[in-house]
mmCIF file of C-alpha atoms and ligand atoms in Angstrom:
data_model
loop_
_atom_site.group_PDB
_atom_site.id
_atom_site.type_symbol
_atom_site.label_atom_id
_atom_site.label_comp_id
_atom_site.label_asym_id
_atom_site.label_seq_id
_atom_site.Cartn_x
_atom_site.Cartn_y
_atom_site.Cartn_z
ATOM 1 C CA UNK A 1 20.104 -23.572 -10.499
ATOM 2 C CA UNK A 2 17.234 -23.007 -12.960
ATOM 3 C CA UNK A 3 13.847 -24.676 -12.503
ATOM 4 C CA UNK A 4 14.547 -26.847 -15.551
ATOM 5 C CA UNK A 5 17.892 -28.036 -14.155
ATOM 6 C CA UNK A 6 16.490 -28.919 -10.759
ATOM 7 C CA UNK A 7 13.561 -30.780 -12.398
ATOM 8 C CA UNK A 8 16.035 -32.793 -14.521
ATOM 9 C CA UNK A 9 18.297 -33.642 -11.568
ATOM 10 C CA UNK A 10 15.417 -34.515 -9.237
ATOM 11 C CA UNK A 11 13.762 -36.716 -11.886
ATOM 12 C CA UNK A 12 17.025 -38.525 -12.662
ATOM 13 C CA UNK A 13 17.652 -39.038 -8.947
ATOM 14 C CA UNK A 14 14.105 -40.313 -8.345
ATOM 15 C CA UNK A 15 14.336 -42.821 -11.185
ATOM 16 C CA UNK A 16 17.860 -44.005 -10.368
ATOM 17 C CA UNK A 17 17.183 -45.673 -7.003
ATOM 18 C CA UNK A 18 14.520 -46.443 -4.409
ATOM 19 C CA UNK A 19 12.471 -44.885 -2.847
ATOM 20 C CA UNK A 20 11.663 -43.498 -6.361
ATOM 21 C CA UNK A 21 9.983 -40.311 -5.107
ATOM 22 C CA UNK A 22 9.835 -36.749 -6.442
ATOM 23 C CA UNK A 23 8.396 -33.516 -5.030
ATOM 24 C CA UNK A 24 4.798 -32.691 -6.053
ATOM 25 C CA UNK A 25 5.939 -29.147 -6.810
ATOM 26 C CA UNK A 26 6.889 -30.442 -10.284
ATOM 27 C CA UNK A 27 3.216 -31.014 -11.159
ATOM 28 C CA UNK A 28 2.762 -27.281 -11.465
ATOM 29 C CA UNK A 29 3.649 -25.837 -14.817
ATOM 30 C CA UNK A 30 0.876 -23.832 -16.558
ATOM 31 C CA UNK A 31 -0.843 -27.065 -17.665
ATOM 32 C CA UNK A 32 -0.601 -28.554 -14.152
ATOM 33 C CA UNK A 33 -2.140 -25.421 -12.634
ATOM 34 C CA UNK A 34 -4.960 -25.565 -15.207
ATOM 35 C CA UNK A 35 -5.594 -29.243 -14.367
ATOM 36 C CA UNK A 36 -5.555 -28.471 -10.643
ATOM 37 C CA UNK A 37 -8.259 -25.833 -11.185
ATOM 38 C CA UNK A 38 -10.355 -28.499 -12.937
ATOM 39 C CA UNK A 39 -9.849 -30.864 -9.978
ATOM 40 C CA UNK A 40 -11.225 -28.157 -7.679
ATOM 41 C CA UNK A 41 -14.545 -28.244 -9.589
ATOM 42 C CA UNK A 42 -14.955 -32.045 -9.544
ATOM 43 C CA UNK A 43 -17.950 -33.449 -7.648
ATOM 44 C CA UNK A 44 -15.727 -35.956 -5.806
ATOM 45 C CA UNK A 45 -13.173 -33.334 -4.734
ATOM 46 C CA UNK A 46 -14.787 -32.079 -1.528
ATOM 47 C CA UNK A 47 -11.794 -30.051 -0.127
ATOM 48 C CA UNK A 48 -12.150 -26.954 -2.319
ATOM 49 C CA UNK A 49 -15.888 -26.413 -1.980
ATOM 50 C CA UNK A 50 -15.762 -27.275 1.730
ATOM 51 C CA UNK A 51 -12.944 -24.858 2.491
ATOM 52 C CA UNK A 52 -14.612 -22.171 0.371
ATOM 53 C CA UNK A 53 -17.790 -22.689 2.428
ATOM 54 C CA UNK A 54 -15.860 -22.283 5.700
ATOM 55 C CA UNK A 55 -14.107 -19.126 4.473
ATOM 56 C CA UNK A 56 -17.375 -17.627 3.243
ATOM 57 C CA UNK A 57 -19.335 -18.424 6.404
ATOM 58 C CA UNK A 58 -16.663 -17.281 8.863
ATOM 59 C CA UNK A 59 -14.768 -14.515 7.070
ATOM 60 C CA UNK A 60 -15.935 -11.882 9.552
ATOM 61 C CA UNK A 61 -14.764 -13.877 12.592
ATOM 62 C CA UNK A 62 -11.510 -14.570 10.770
ATOM 63 C CA UNK A 63 -11.027 -10.852 10.151
ATOM 64 C CA UNK A 64 -11.553 -10.226 13.874
ATOM 65 C CA UNK A 65 -8.872 -12.753 14.784
ATOM 66 C CA UNK A 66 -6.456 -11.771 12.021
ATOM 67 C CA UNK A 67 -6.914 -7.987 12.172
ATOM 68 C CA UNK A 68 -7.629 -5.662 9.251
ATOM 69 C CA UNK A 69 -5.129 -3.813 7.067
ATOM 70 C CA UNK A 70 -2.528 -6.624 7.045
ATOM 71 C CA UNK A 71 0.333 -7.213 4.656
ATOM 72 C CA UNK A 72 -1.094 -10.518 3.419
ATOM 73 C CA UNK A 73 1.189 -13.262 2.037
ATOM 74 C CA UNK A 74 -0.345 -16.343 0.396
ATOM 75 C CA UNK A 75 1.741 -19.507 0.020
ATOM 76 C CA UNK A 76 0.894 -21.506 -3.142
ATOM 77 C CA UNK A 77 -1.706 -18.976 -4.276
ATOM 78 C CA UNK A 78 -2.434 -20.682 -7.639
ATOM 79 C CA UNK A 79 -5.421 -18.891 -9.187
ATOM 80 C CA UNK A 80 -5.766 -16.528 -6.162
ATOM 81 C CA UNK A 81 -9.403 -17.675 -5.934
ATOM 82 C CA UNK A 82 -9.791 -18.300 -2.193
ATOM 83 C CA UNK A 83 -8.384 -14.979 -1.018
ATOM 84 C CA UNK A 84 -11.212 -13.263 -2.885
ATOM 85 C CA UNK A 85 -13.617 -14.698 -0.293
ATOM 86 C CA UNK A 86 -11.764 -12.854 2.484
ATOM 87 C CA UNK A 87 -10.937 -9.496 0.945
ATOM 88 C CA UNK A 88 -14.118 -7.663 1.860
ATOM 89 C CA UNK A 89 -13.810 -8.470 5.572
ATOM 90 C CA UNK A 90 -10.027 -8.654 5.870
ATOM 91 C CA UNK A 91 -9.288 -5.525 3.820
ATOM 92 C CA UNK A 92 -5.513 -6.148 3.570
ATOM 93 C CA UNK A 93 -3.279 -3.239 2.583
ATOM 94 C CA UNK A 94 -1.214 -5.367 0.258
ATOM 95 C CA UNK A 95 -1.342 -8.896 -1.132
ATOM 96 C CA UNK A 96 1.792 -10.944 -1.898
ATOM 97 C CA UNK A 97 0.815 -14.233 -3.584
ATOM 98 C CA UNK A 98 3.714 -16.719 -3.834
ATOM 99 C CA UNK A 99 3.678 -19.585 -6.328
ATOM 100 C CA UNK A 100 6.104 -21.744 -8.262
ATOM 101 C CA UNK A 101 3.878 -21.777 -11.372
ATOM 102 C CA UNK A 102 5.005 -18.389 -12.690
ATOM 103 C CA UNK A 103 2.863 -17.661 -15.760
ATOM 104 C CA UNK A 104 -0.292 -18.900 -14.080
ATOM 105 C CA UNK A 105 0.399 -16.781 -10.990
ATOM 106 C CA UNK A 106 1.132 -13.609 -12.992
ATOM 107 C CA UNK A 107 -2.149 -13.964 -14.910
ATOM 108 C CA UNK A 108 -4.171 -14.647 -11.738
ATOM 109 C CA UNK A 109 -2.581 -11.720 -9.886
ATOM 110 C CA UNK A 110 -3.284 -9.324 -12.769
ATOM 111 C CA UNK A 111 -6.926 -10.419 -12.808
ATOM 112 C CA UNK A 112 -7.225 -9.956 -9.045
ATOM 113 C CA UNK A 113 -5.764 -6.460 -9.234
ATOM 114 C CA UNK A 114 -8.168 -5.573 -12.057
ATOM 115 C CA UNK A 115 -11.126 -6.716 -9.937
ATOM 116 C CA UNK A 116 -9.846 -4.918 -6.784
ATOM 117 C CA UNK A 117 -8.345 -1.616 -7.949
ATOM 118 C CA UNK A 118 -7.611 -0.421 -4.381
ATOM 119 C CA UNK A 119 -5.501 -3.479 -3.542
ATOM 120 C CA UNK A 120 -1.785 -3.584 -4.228
ATOM 121 C CA UNK A 121 -0.947 -7.052 -5.563
ATOM 122 C CA UNK A 122 2.715 -8.057 -5.879
ATOM 123 C CA UNK A 123 3.114 -11.631 -7.169
ATOM 124 C CA UNK A 124 6.263 -13.477 -6.095
ATOM 125 C CA UNK A 125 7.366 -16.417 -8.234
ATOM 126 C CA UNK A 126 9.346 -18.754 -6.004
ATOM 127 C CA UNK A 127 9.634 -22.036 -4.121
ATOM 128 C CA UNK A 128 8.334 -21.737 -0.564
ATOM 129 C CA UNK A 129 10.039 -24.974 0.481
ATOM 130 C CA UNK A 130 13.221 -22.875 0.443
ATOM 131 C CA UNK A 131 13.721 -19.251 1.537
ATOM 132 C CA UNK A 132 11.619 -16.918 -0.626
ATOM 133 C CA UNK A 133 12.705 -13.323 -0.937
ATOM 134 C CA UNK A 134 9.780 -11.012 -0.238
ATOM 135 C CA UNK A 135 9.546 -7.241 -0.646
ATOM 136 C CA UNK A 136 10.311 -5.402 2.628
ATOM 137 C CA UNK A 137 7.407 -5.394 5.107
ATOM 138 C CA UNK A 138 4.937 -2.514 4.862
ATOM 139 C CA UNK A 139 5.605 -0.084 7.714
ATOM 140 C CA UNK A 140 2.897 -0.291 10.340
ATOM 141 C CA UNK A 141 1.168 -3.366 8.835
ATOM 142 C CA UNK A 142 1.176 -6.803 10.446
ATOM 143 C CA UNK A 143 2.387 -9.579 8.185
ATOM 144 C CA UNK A 144 -0.245 -12.294 7.931
ATOM 145 C CA UNK A 145 0.081 -15.570 6.020
ATOM 146 C CA UNK A 146 -2.654 -17.488 4.203
ATOM 147 C CA UNK A 147 -1.990 -21.139 3.291
ATOM 148 C CA UNK A 148 -5.233 -22.744 2.098
ATOM 149 C CA UNK A 149 -5.966 -25.939 0.147
ATOM 150 C CA UNK A 150 -4.328 -28.235 2.736
ATOM 151 C CA UNK A 151 -1.156 -27.770 0.706
ATOM 152 C CA UNK A 152 0.650 -28.155 4.058
ATOM 153 C CA UNK A 153 -0.288 -31.858 3.709
ATOM 154 C CA UNK A 154 2.066 -32.217 0.735
ATOM 155 C CA UNK A 155 4.966 -31.968 3.177
ATOM 156 C CA UNK A 156 6.019 -34.884 5.353
ATOM 157 C CA UNK A 157 5.805 -34.232 9.125
ATOM 158 C CA UNK A 158 9.436 -33.059 9.440
ATOM 159 C CA UNK A 159 9.187 -30.778 6.391
ATOM 160 C CA UNK A 160 5.848 -29.405 7.586
ATOM 161 C CA UNK A 161 7.441 -28.518 10.926
ATOM 162 C CA UNK A 162 10.372 -26.880 9.152
ATOM 163 C CA UNK A 163 8.014 -24.892 6.903
ATOM 164 C CA UNK A 164 5.916 -23.755 9.877
ATOM 165 C CA UNK A 165 9.044 -22.740 11.830
ATOM 166 C CA UNK A 166 10.144 -20.546 8.919
ATOM 167 C CA UNK A 167 6.625 -19.141 8.570
ATOM 168 C CA UNK A 168 6.458 -18.295 12.306
ATOM 169 C CA UNK A 169 9.621 -16.206 11.889
ATOM 170 C CA UNK A 170 8.452 -14.527 8.698
ATOM 171 C CA UNK A 171 5.065 -13.707 10.225
ATOM 172 C CA UNK A 172 6.202 -12.732 13.761
ATOM 173 C CA UNK A 173 3.785 -10.273 15.301
ATOM 174 C CA UNK A 174 1.078 -11.488 12.885
ATOM 175 C CA UNK A 175 0.061 -15.058 12.156
ATOM 176 C CA UNK A 176 -1.037 -17.709 9.692
ATOM 177 C CA UNK A 177 -4.506 -18.634 8.461
ATOM 178 C CA UNK A 178 -4.056 -22.280 7.520
ATOM 179 C CA UNK A 179 -6.414 -24.718 5.774
ATOM 180 C CA UNK A 180 -5.970 -28.401 6.712
ATOM 181 C CA UNK A 181 -7.891 -31.418 5.445
ATOM 182 C CA UNK A 182 -9.187 -33.713 8.200
ATOM 183 C CA UNK A 183 -8.936 -37.474 8.702
ATOM 184 C CA UNK A 184 -12.115 -39.123 7.425
ATOM 185 C CA UNK A 185 -13.710 -42.203 5.860
ATOM 186 C CA UNK A 186 -11.058 -43.637 3.494
ATOM 187 C CA UNK A 187 -13.762 -44.234 0.844
ATOM 188 C CA UNK A 188 -14.437 -40.484 0.655
ATOM 189 C CA UNK A 189 -10.702 -39.841 0.330
ATOM 190 C CA UNK A 190 -10.265 -42.548 -2.281
ATOM 191 C CA UNK A 191 -13.048 -41.098 -4.450
ATOM 192 C CA UNK A 192 -11.594 -37.577 -4.191
ATOM 193 C CA UNK A 193 -8.286 -38.682 -5.732
ATOM 194 C CA UNK A 194 -9.753 -41.149 -8.243
ATOM 195 C CA UNK A 195 -12.403 -39.072 -9.986
ATOM 196 C CA UNK A 196 -14.627 -40.601 -12.637
ATOM 197 C CA UNK A 197 -13.549 -38.121 -15.347
ATOM 198 C CA UNK A 198 -9.868 -38.970 -14.903
ATOM 199 C CA UNK A 199 -8.769 -35.374 -14.250
ATOM 200 C CA UNK A 200 -6.619 -36.348 -11.246
ATOM 201 C CA UNK A 201 -5.004 -39.069 -13.375
ATOM 202 C CA UNK A 202 -4.195 -36.452 -16.049
ATOM 203 C CA UNK A 203 -2.799 -34.155 -13.332
ATOM 204 C CA UNK A 204 -0.537 -36.960 -12.059
ATOM 205 C CA UNK A 205 0.562 -37.928 -15.586
ATOM 206 C CA UNK A 206 1.292 -34.246 -16.318
ATOM 207 C CA UNK A 207 4.569 -34.774 -14.461
ATOM 208 C CA UNK A 208 5.742 -36.971 -17.358
ATOM 209 C CA UNK A 209 4.074 -34.761 -19.992
ATOM 210 C CA UNK A 210 5.932 -31.797 -18.500
ATOM 211 C CA UNK A 211 9.214 -33.726 -18.676
ATOM 212 C CA UNK A 212 8.488 -34.361 -22.375
ATOM 213 C CA UNK A 213 7.866 -30.633 -22.942
ATOM 214 C CA UNK A 214 10.749 -29.266 -20.869
ATOM 215 C CA UNK A 215 13.398 -31.983 -20.773
ATOM 216 C CA UNK A 216 12.887 -33.544 -24.201
ATOM 217 C CA UNK A 217 12.065 -36.993 -22.749
ATOM 218 C CA UNK A 218 9.764 -39.344 -24.629
ATOM 219 C CA UNK A 219 7.521 -40.794 -21.943
ATOM 220 C CA UNK A 220 4.496 -42.492 -23.517
ATOM 221 C CA UNK A 221 1.748 -41.649 -21.056
ATOM 222 C CA UNK A 222 -0.401 -44.661 -21.898
ATOM 223 C CA UNK A 223 2.382 -46.925 -20.629
ATOM 224 C CA UNK A 224 1.722 -45.687 -17.058
ATOM 225 C CA UNK A 225 -1.139 -46.028 -14.590
ATOM 226 C CA UNK A 226 -2.314 -43.371 -12.149
ATOM 227 C CA UNK A 227 -2.485 -44.880 -8.660
ATOM 228 C CA UNK A 228 -3.886 -43.049 -5.615
ATOM 229 C CA UNK A 229 -4.801 -44.688 -2.304
ATOM 230 C CA UNK A 230 -5.145 -43.909 1.390
ATOM 231 C CA UNK A 231 -2.276 -45.164 3.538
ATOM 232 C CA UNK A 232 -4.122 -45.331 6.864
ATOM 233 C CA UNK A 233 -1.016 -46.063 8.946
ATOM 234 C CA UNK A 234 0.618 -42.862 7.664
ATOM 235 C CA UNK A 235 -2.673 -40.889 7.488
ATOM 236 C CA UNK A 236 -1.982 -39.798 3.940
ATOM 237 C CA UNK A 237 -3.166 -40.158 0.391
ATOM 238 C CA UNK A 238 -0.312 -41.330 -1.808
ATOM 239 C CA UNK A 239 -0.148 -40.774 -5.539
ATOM 240 C CA UNK A 240 2.107 -42.831 -7.767
ATOM 241 C CA UNK A 241 2.788 -43.317 -11.460
ATOM 242 C CA UNK A 242 3.103 -47.039 -12.131
ATOM 243 C CA UNK A 243 4.824 -48.507 -15.163
ATOM 244 C CA UNK A 244 2.532 -50.912 -17.026
ATOM 245 C CA UNK A 245 5.534 -52.782 -18.432
ATOM 246 C CA UNK A 246 9.297 -53.004 -18.486
ATOM 247 C CA UNK A 247 10.644 -49.960 -20.343
ATOM 248 C CA UNK A 248 13.679 -47.713 -20.666
ATOM 249 C CA UNK A 249 13.328 -43.937 -21.050
ATOM 250 C CA UNK A 250 16.198 -41.526 -21.699
ATOM 251 C CA UNK A 251 16.190 -38.657 -19.206
ATOM 252 C CA UNK A 252 18.809 -36.021 -20.049
ATOM 253 C CA UNK A 253 21.164 -38.600 -21.588
ATOM 254 C CA UNK A 254 20.701 -41.143 -18.758
ATOM 255 C CA UNK A 255 18.901 -44.409 -19.536
ATOM 256 C CA UNK A 256 16.243 -44.862 -16.830
ATOM 257 C CA UNK A 257 14.937 -48.406 -16.420
ATOM 258 C CA UNK A 258 11.400 -49.093 -15.263
ATOM 259 C CA UNK A 259 10.413 -52.597 -14.238
ATOM 260 C CA UNK A 260 6.849 -53.751 -14.788
ATOM 261 C CA UNK A 261 4.817 -52.388 -11.858
ATOM 262 C CA UNK A 262 7.567 -50.024 -10.691
ATOM 263 C CA UNK A 263 6.101 -46.924 -9.062
ATOM 264 C CA UNK A 264 7.272 -43.322 -8.967
ATOM 265 C CA UNK A 265 5.853 -41.699 -5.817
ATOM 266 C CA UNK A 266 4.621 -38.263 -6.932
ATOM 267 C CA UNK A 267 2.612 -36.864 -4.019
ATOM 268 C CA UNK A 268 1.588 -37.298 -0.409
ATOM 269 C CA UNK A 269 -1.440 -35.527 0.948
ATOM 270 C CA UNK A 270 -1.418 -35.908 4.725
ATOM 271 C CA UNK A 271 -4.709 -35.674 6.617
ATOM 272 C CA UNK A 272 -4.851 -34.122 10.085
ATOM 273 C CA UNK A 273 -6.774 -34.182 13.327
ATOM 274 C CA UNK A 274 -7.497 -30.719 14.688
ATOM 275 C CA UNK A 275 -5.430 -31.459 17.805
ATOM 276 C CA UNK A 276 -2.572 -32.908 15.756
ATOM 277 C CA UNK A 277 -2.372 -29.795 13.599
ATOM 278 C CA UNK A 278 -2.501 -27.474 16.619
ATOM 279 C CA UNK A 279 0.237 -29.440 18.318
ATOM 280 C CA UNK A 280 2.444 -29.262 15.205
ATOM 281 C CA UNK A 281 1.855 -25.494 14.991
ATOM 282 C CA UNK A 282 2.750 -25.083 18.691
ATOM 283 C CA UNK A 283 5.984 -27.002 18.169
ATOM 284 C CA UNK A 284 6.810 -24.569 15.367
ATOM 285 C CA UNK A 285 6.365 -21.587 17.693
ATOM 286 C CA UNK A 286 2.784 -20.527 16.852
ATOM 287 C CA UNK A 287 0.046 -19.920 19.405
ATOM 288 C CA UNK A 288 -2.991 -21.788 18.046
ATOM 289 C CA UNK A 289 -6.150 -19.658 18.087
ATOM 290 C CA UNK A 290 -9.680 -20.296 16.830
ATOM 291 C CA UNK A 291 -10.480 -23.151 14.424
ATOM 292 C CA UNK A 292 -13.370 -23.167 11.976
ATOM 293 C CA UNK A 293 -14.789 -26.284 10.384
ATOM 294 C CA UNK A 294 -17.803 -27.443 8.348
ATOM 295 C CA UNK A 295 -20.816 -29.320 9.762
ATOM 296 C CA UNK A 296 -19.466 -32.677 8.514
ATOM 297 C CA UNK A 297 -15.958 -32.052 9.900
ATOM 298 C CA UNK A 298 -14.348 -32.646 6.533
ATOM 299 C CA UNK A 299 -11.966 -29.673 6.575
ATOM 300 C CA UNK A 300 -10.552 -27.138 9.026
ATOM 301 C CA UNK A 301 -9.228 -23.579 8.914
ATOM 302 C CA UNK A 302 -6.905 -22.510 11.755
ATOM 303 C CA UNK A 303 -5.769 -19.128 12.985
ATOM 304 C CA UNK A 304 -2.232 -19.492 14.313
ATOM 305 C CA UNK A 305 -0.750 -16.487 16.016
ATOM 306 C CA UNK A 306 2.964 -15.848 15.521
ATOM 307 C CA UNK A 307 4.363 -14.239 18.668
ATOM 308 C CA UNK A 308 6.690 -11.268 18.270
ATOM 309 C CA UNK A 309 9.310 -13.134 20.337
ATOM 310 C CA UNK A 310 9.824 -16.805 19.565
ATOM 311 C CA UNK A 311 11.211 -19.173 22.199
ATOM 312 C CA UNK A 312 14.294 -20.040 20.158
ATOM 313 C CA UNK A 313 15.124 -16.304 19.855
ATOM 314 C CA UNK A 314 16.763 -16.486 23.254
HETATM 315 C C1 SAM B 1 -2.857 -27.830 -3.993
HETATM 316 S S1 SAM B 1 -2.611 -26.353 -4.942
HETATM 317 C C2 SAM B 1 -3.526 -25.180 -3.985
HETATM 318 C C3 SAM B 1 -3.899 -23.937 -4.754
HETATM 319 C C4 SAM B 1 -4.756 -22.924 -3.977
HETATM 320 N N1 SAM B 1 -4.014 -22.333 -2.872
HETATM 321 C C5 SAM B 1 -6.000 -23.570 -3.434
HETATM 322 O O1 SAM B 1 -6.127 -23.673 -2.226
HETATM 323 O O2 SAM B 1 -6.855 -23.982 -4.236
HETATM 324 C C6 SAM B 1 -0.935 -25.981 -4.518
HETATM 325 C C7 SAM B 1 -0.419 -24.665 -5.081
HETATM 326 O O3 SAM B 1 0.879 -24.431 -4.536
HETATM 327 C C8 SAM B 1 1.832 -24.220 -5.574
HETATM 328 N N2 SAM B 1 3.069 -24.854 -5.114
HETATM 329 C C9 SAM B 1 3.300 -26.179 -4.910
HETATM 330 N N3 SAM B 1 4.529 -26.371 -4.404
HETATM 331 C C10 SAM B 1 5.101 -25.131 -4.301
HETATM 332 C C11 SAM B 1 6.361 -24.672 -3.833
HETATM 333 N N4 SAM B 1 7.270 -25.520 -3.379
HETATM 334 N N5 SAM B 1 6.590 -23.330 -3.840
HETATM 335 C C12 SAM B 1 5.661 -22.448 -4.305
HETATM 336 N N6 SAM B 1 4.440 -22.837 -4.754
HETATM 337 C C13 SAM B 1 4.163 -24.163 -4.757
HETATM 338 C C14 SAM B 1 1.243 -24.861 -6.811
HETATM 339 O O4 SAM B 1 1.721 -24.256 -8.001
HETATM 340 C C15 SAM B 1 -0.260 -24.647 -6.593
HETATM 341 O O5 SAM B 1 -0.699 -23.423 -7.105
#
């Protein structure tokens, strides 16, 4: 099924019946990726600068844990900005950035290759929530994964476990360097997803703008609110698009009814404790190694070793 077809079906399904939820992967067309890059520069959005600080400060220790000369795979690489902070110390033999936002990824990978002529960069456009076909492993190089940005938090607990199980198999004999946002003061979280310039709102609304571009729908964006809040019981930020009024929108020939105040759940961003993340990784078959964090304990980066032989191999 093409990306357009699955977007249409998933949007129709989400609007047809409760729980009215759609995967956040649909935020990311070229415009969504551009908006996400703007979010990363916002004063309220602490995760990017905090994780960048951790990677910069500890890249040498990370290289010692990870090992040099790896076949490095990044999940959800976006603009390939964070890997740049590791290249000098990690010196991978090859870099395979995976992302669903194809044009944006191709441009970022070409720029990275231009800036690092010795590095082989092979972008892979695909959906990592399913099986992604990668080029065959490089002989003699350990496969190492990089999954920054706390993108793991976009999965629910069961999906996160499933993703990590698949990653442990893919990376056996190597491991995963994983960035995870930490549980913190809800006010800090609330501000990060409700920035004063409204960039996060535009990012959320881009889901409907993208539907207008790709599916020929006629969503009027000013008839929806951006809503983001911390659900403390679930330890996650939730993002929703809320209809300001009763309205009907045609989606691929199906009339989709919105009641006043009806919400479409567009993203979860789970927050973790260090122990909780390590326990999840262990359940998936990894051996948790060192963890690096910032002085304020806002964010964490974990080295998770993937044993050559997993328990469920037997
Ligand atoms: C939160 S952004 C993080 C970007 C970057 N890694 C960082 O840390 O700043 C998530 C990235 O993952 C990509 N992405 C989201 N869901 C995906 C999926 N199911 N398969 C592949 N890429 C996906 C998006 O296009 C986006 O580039």
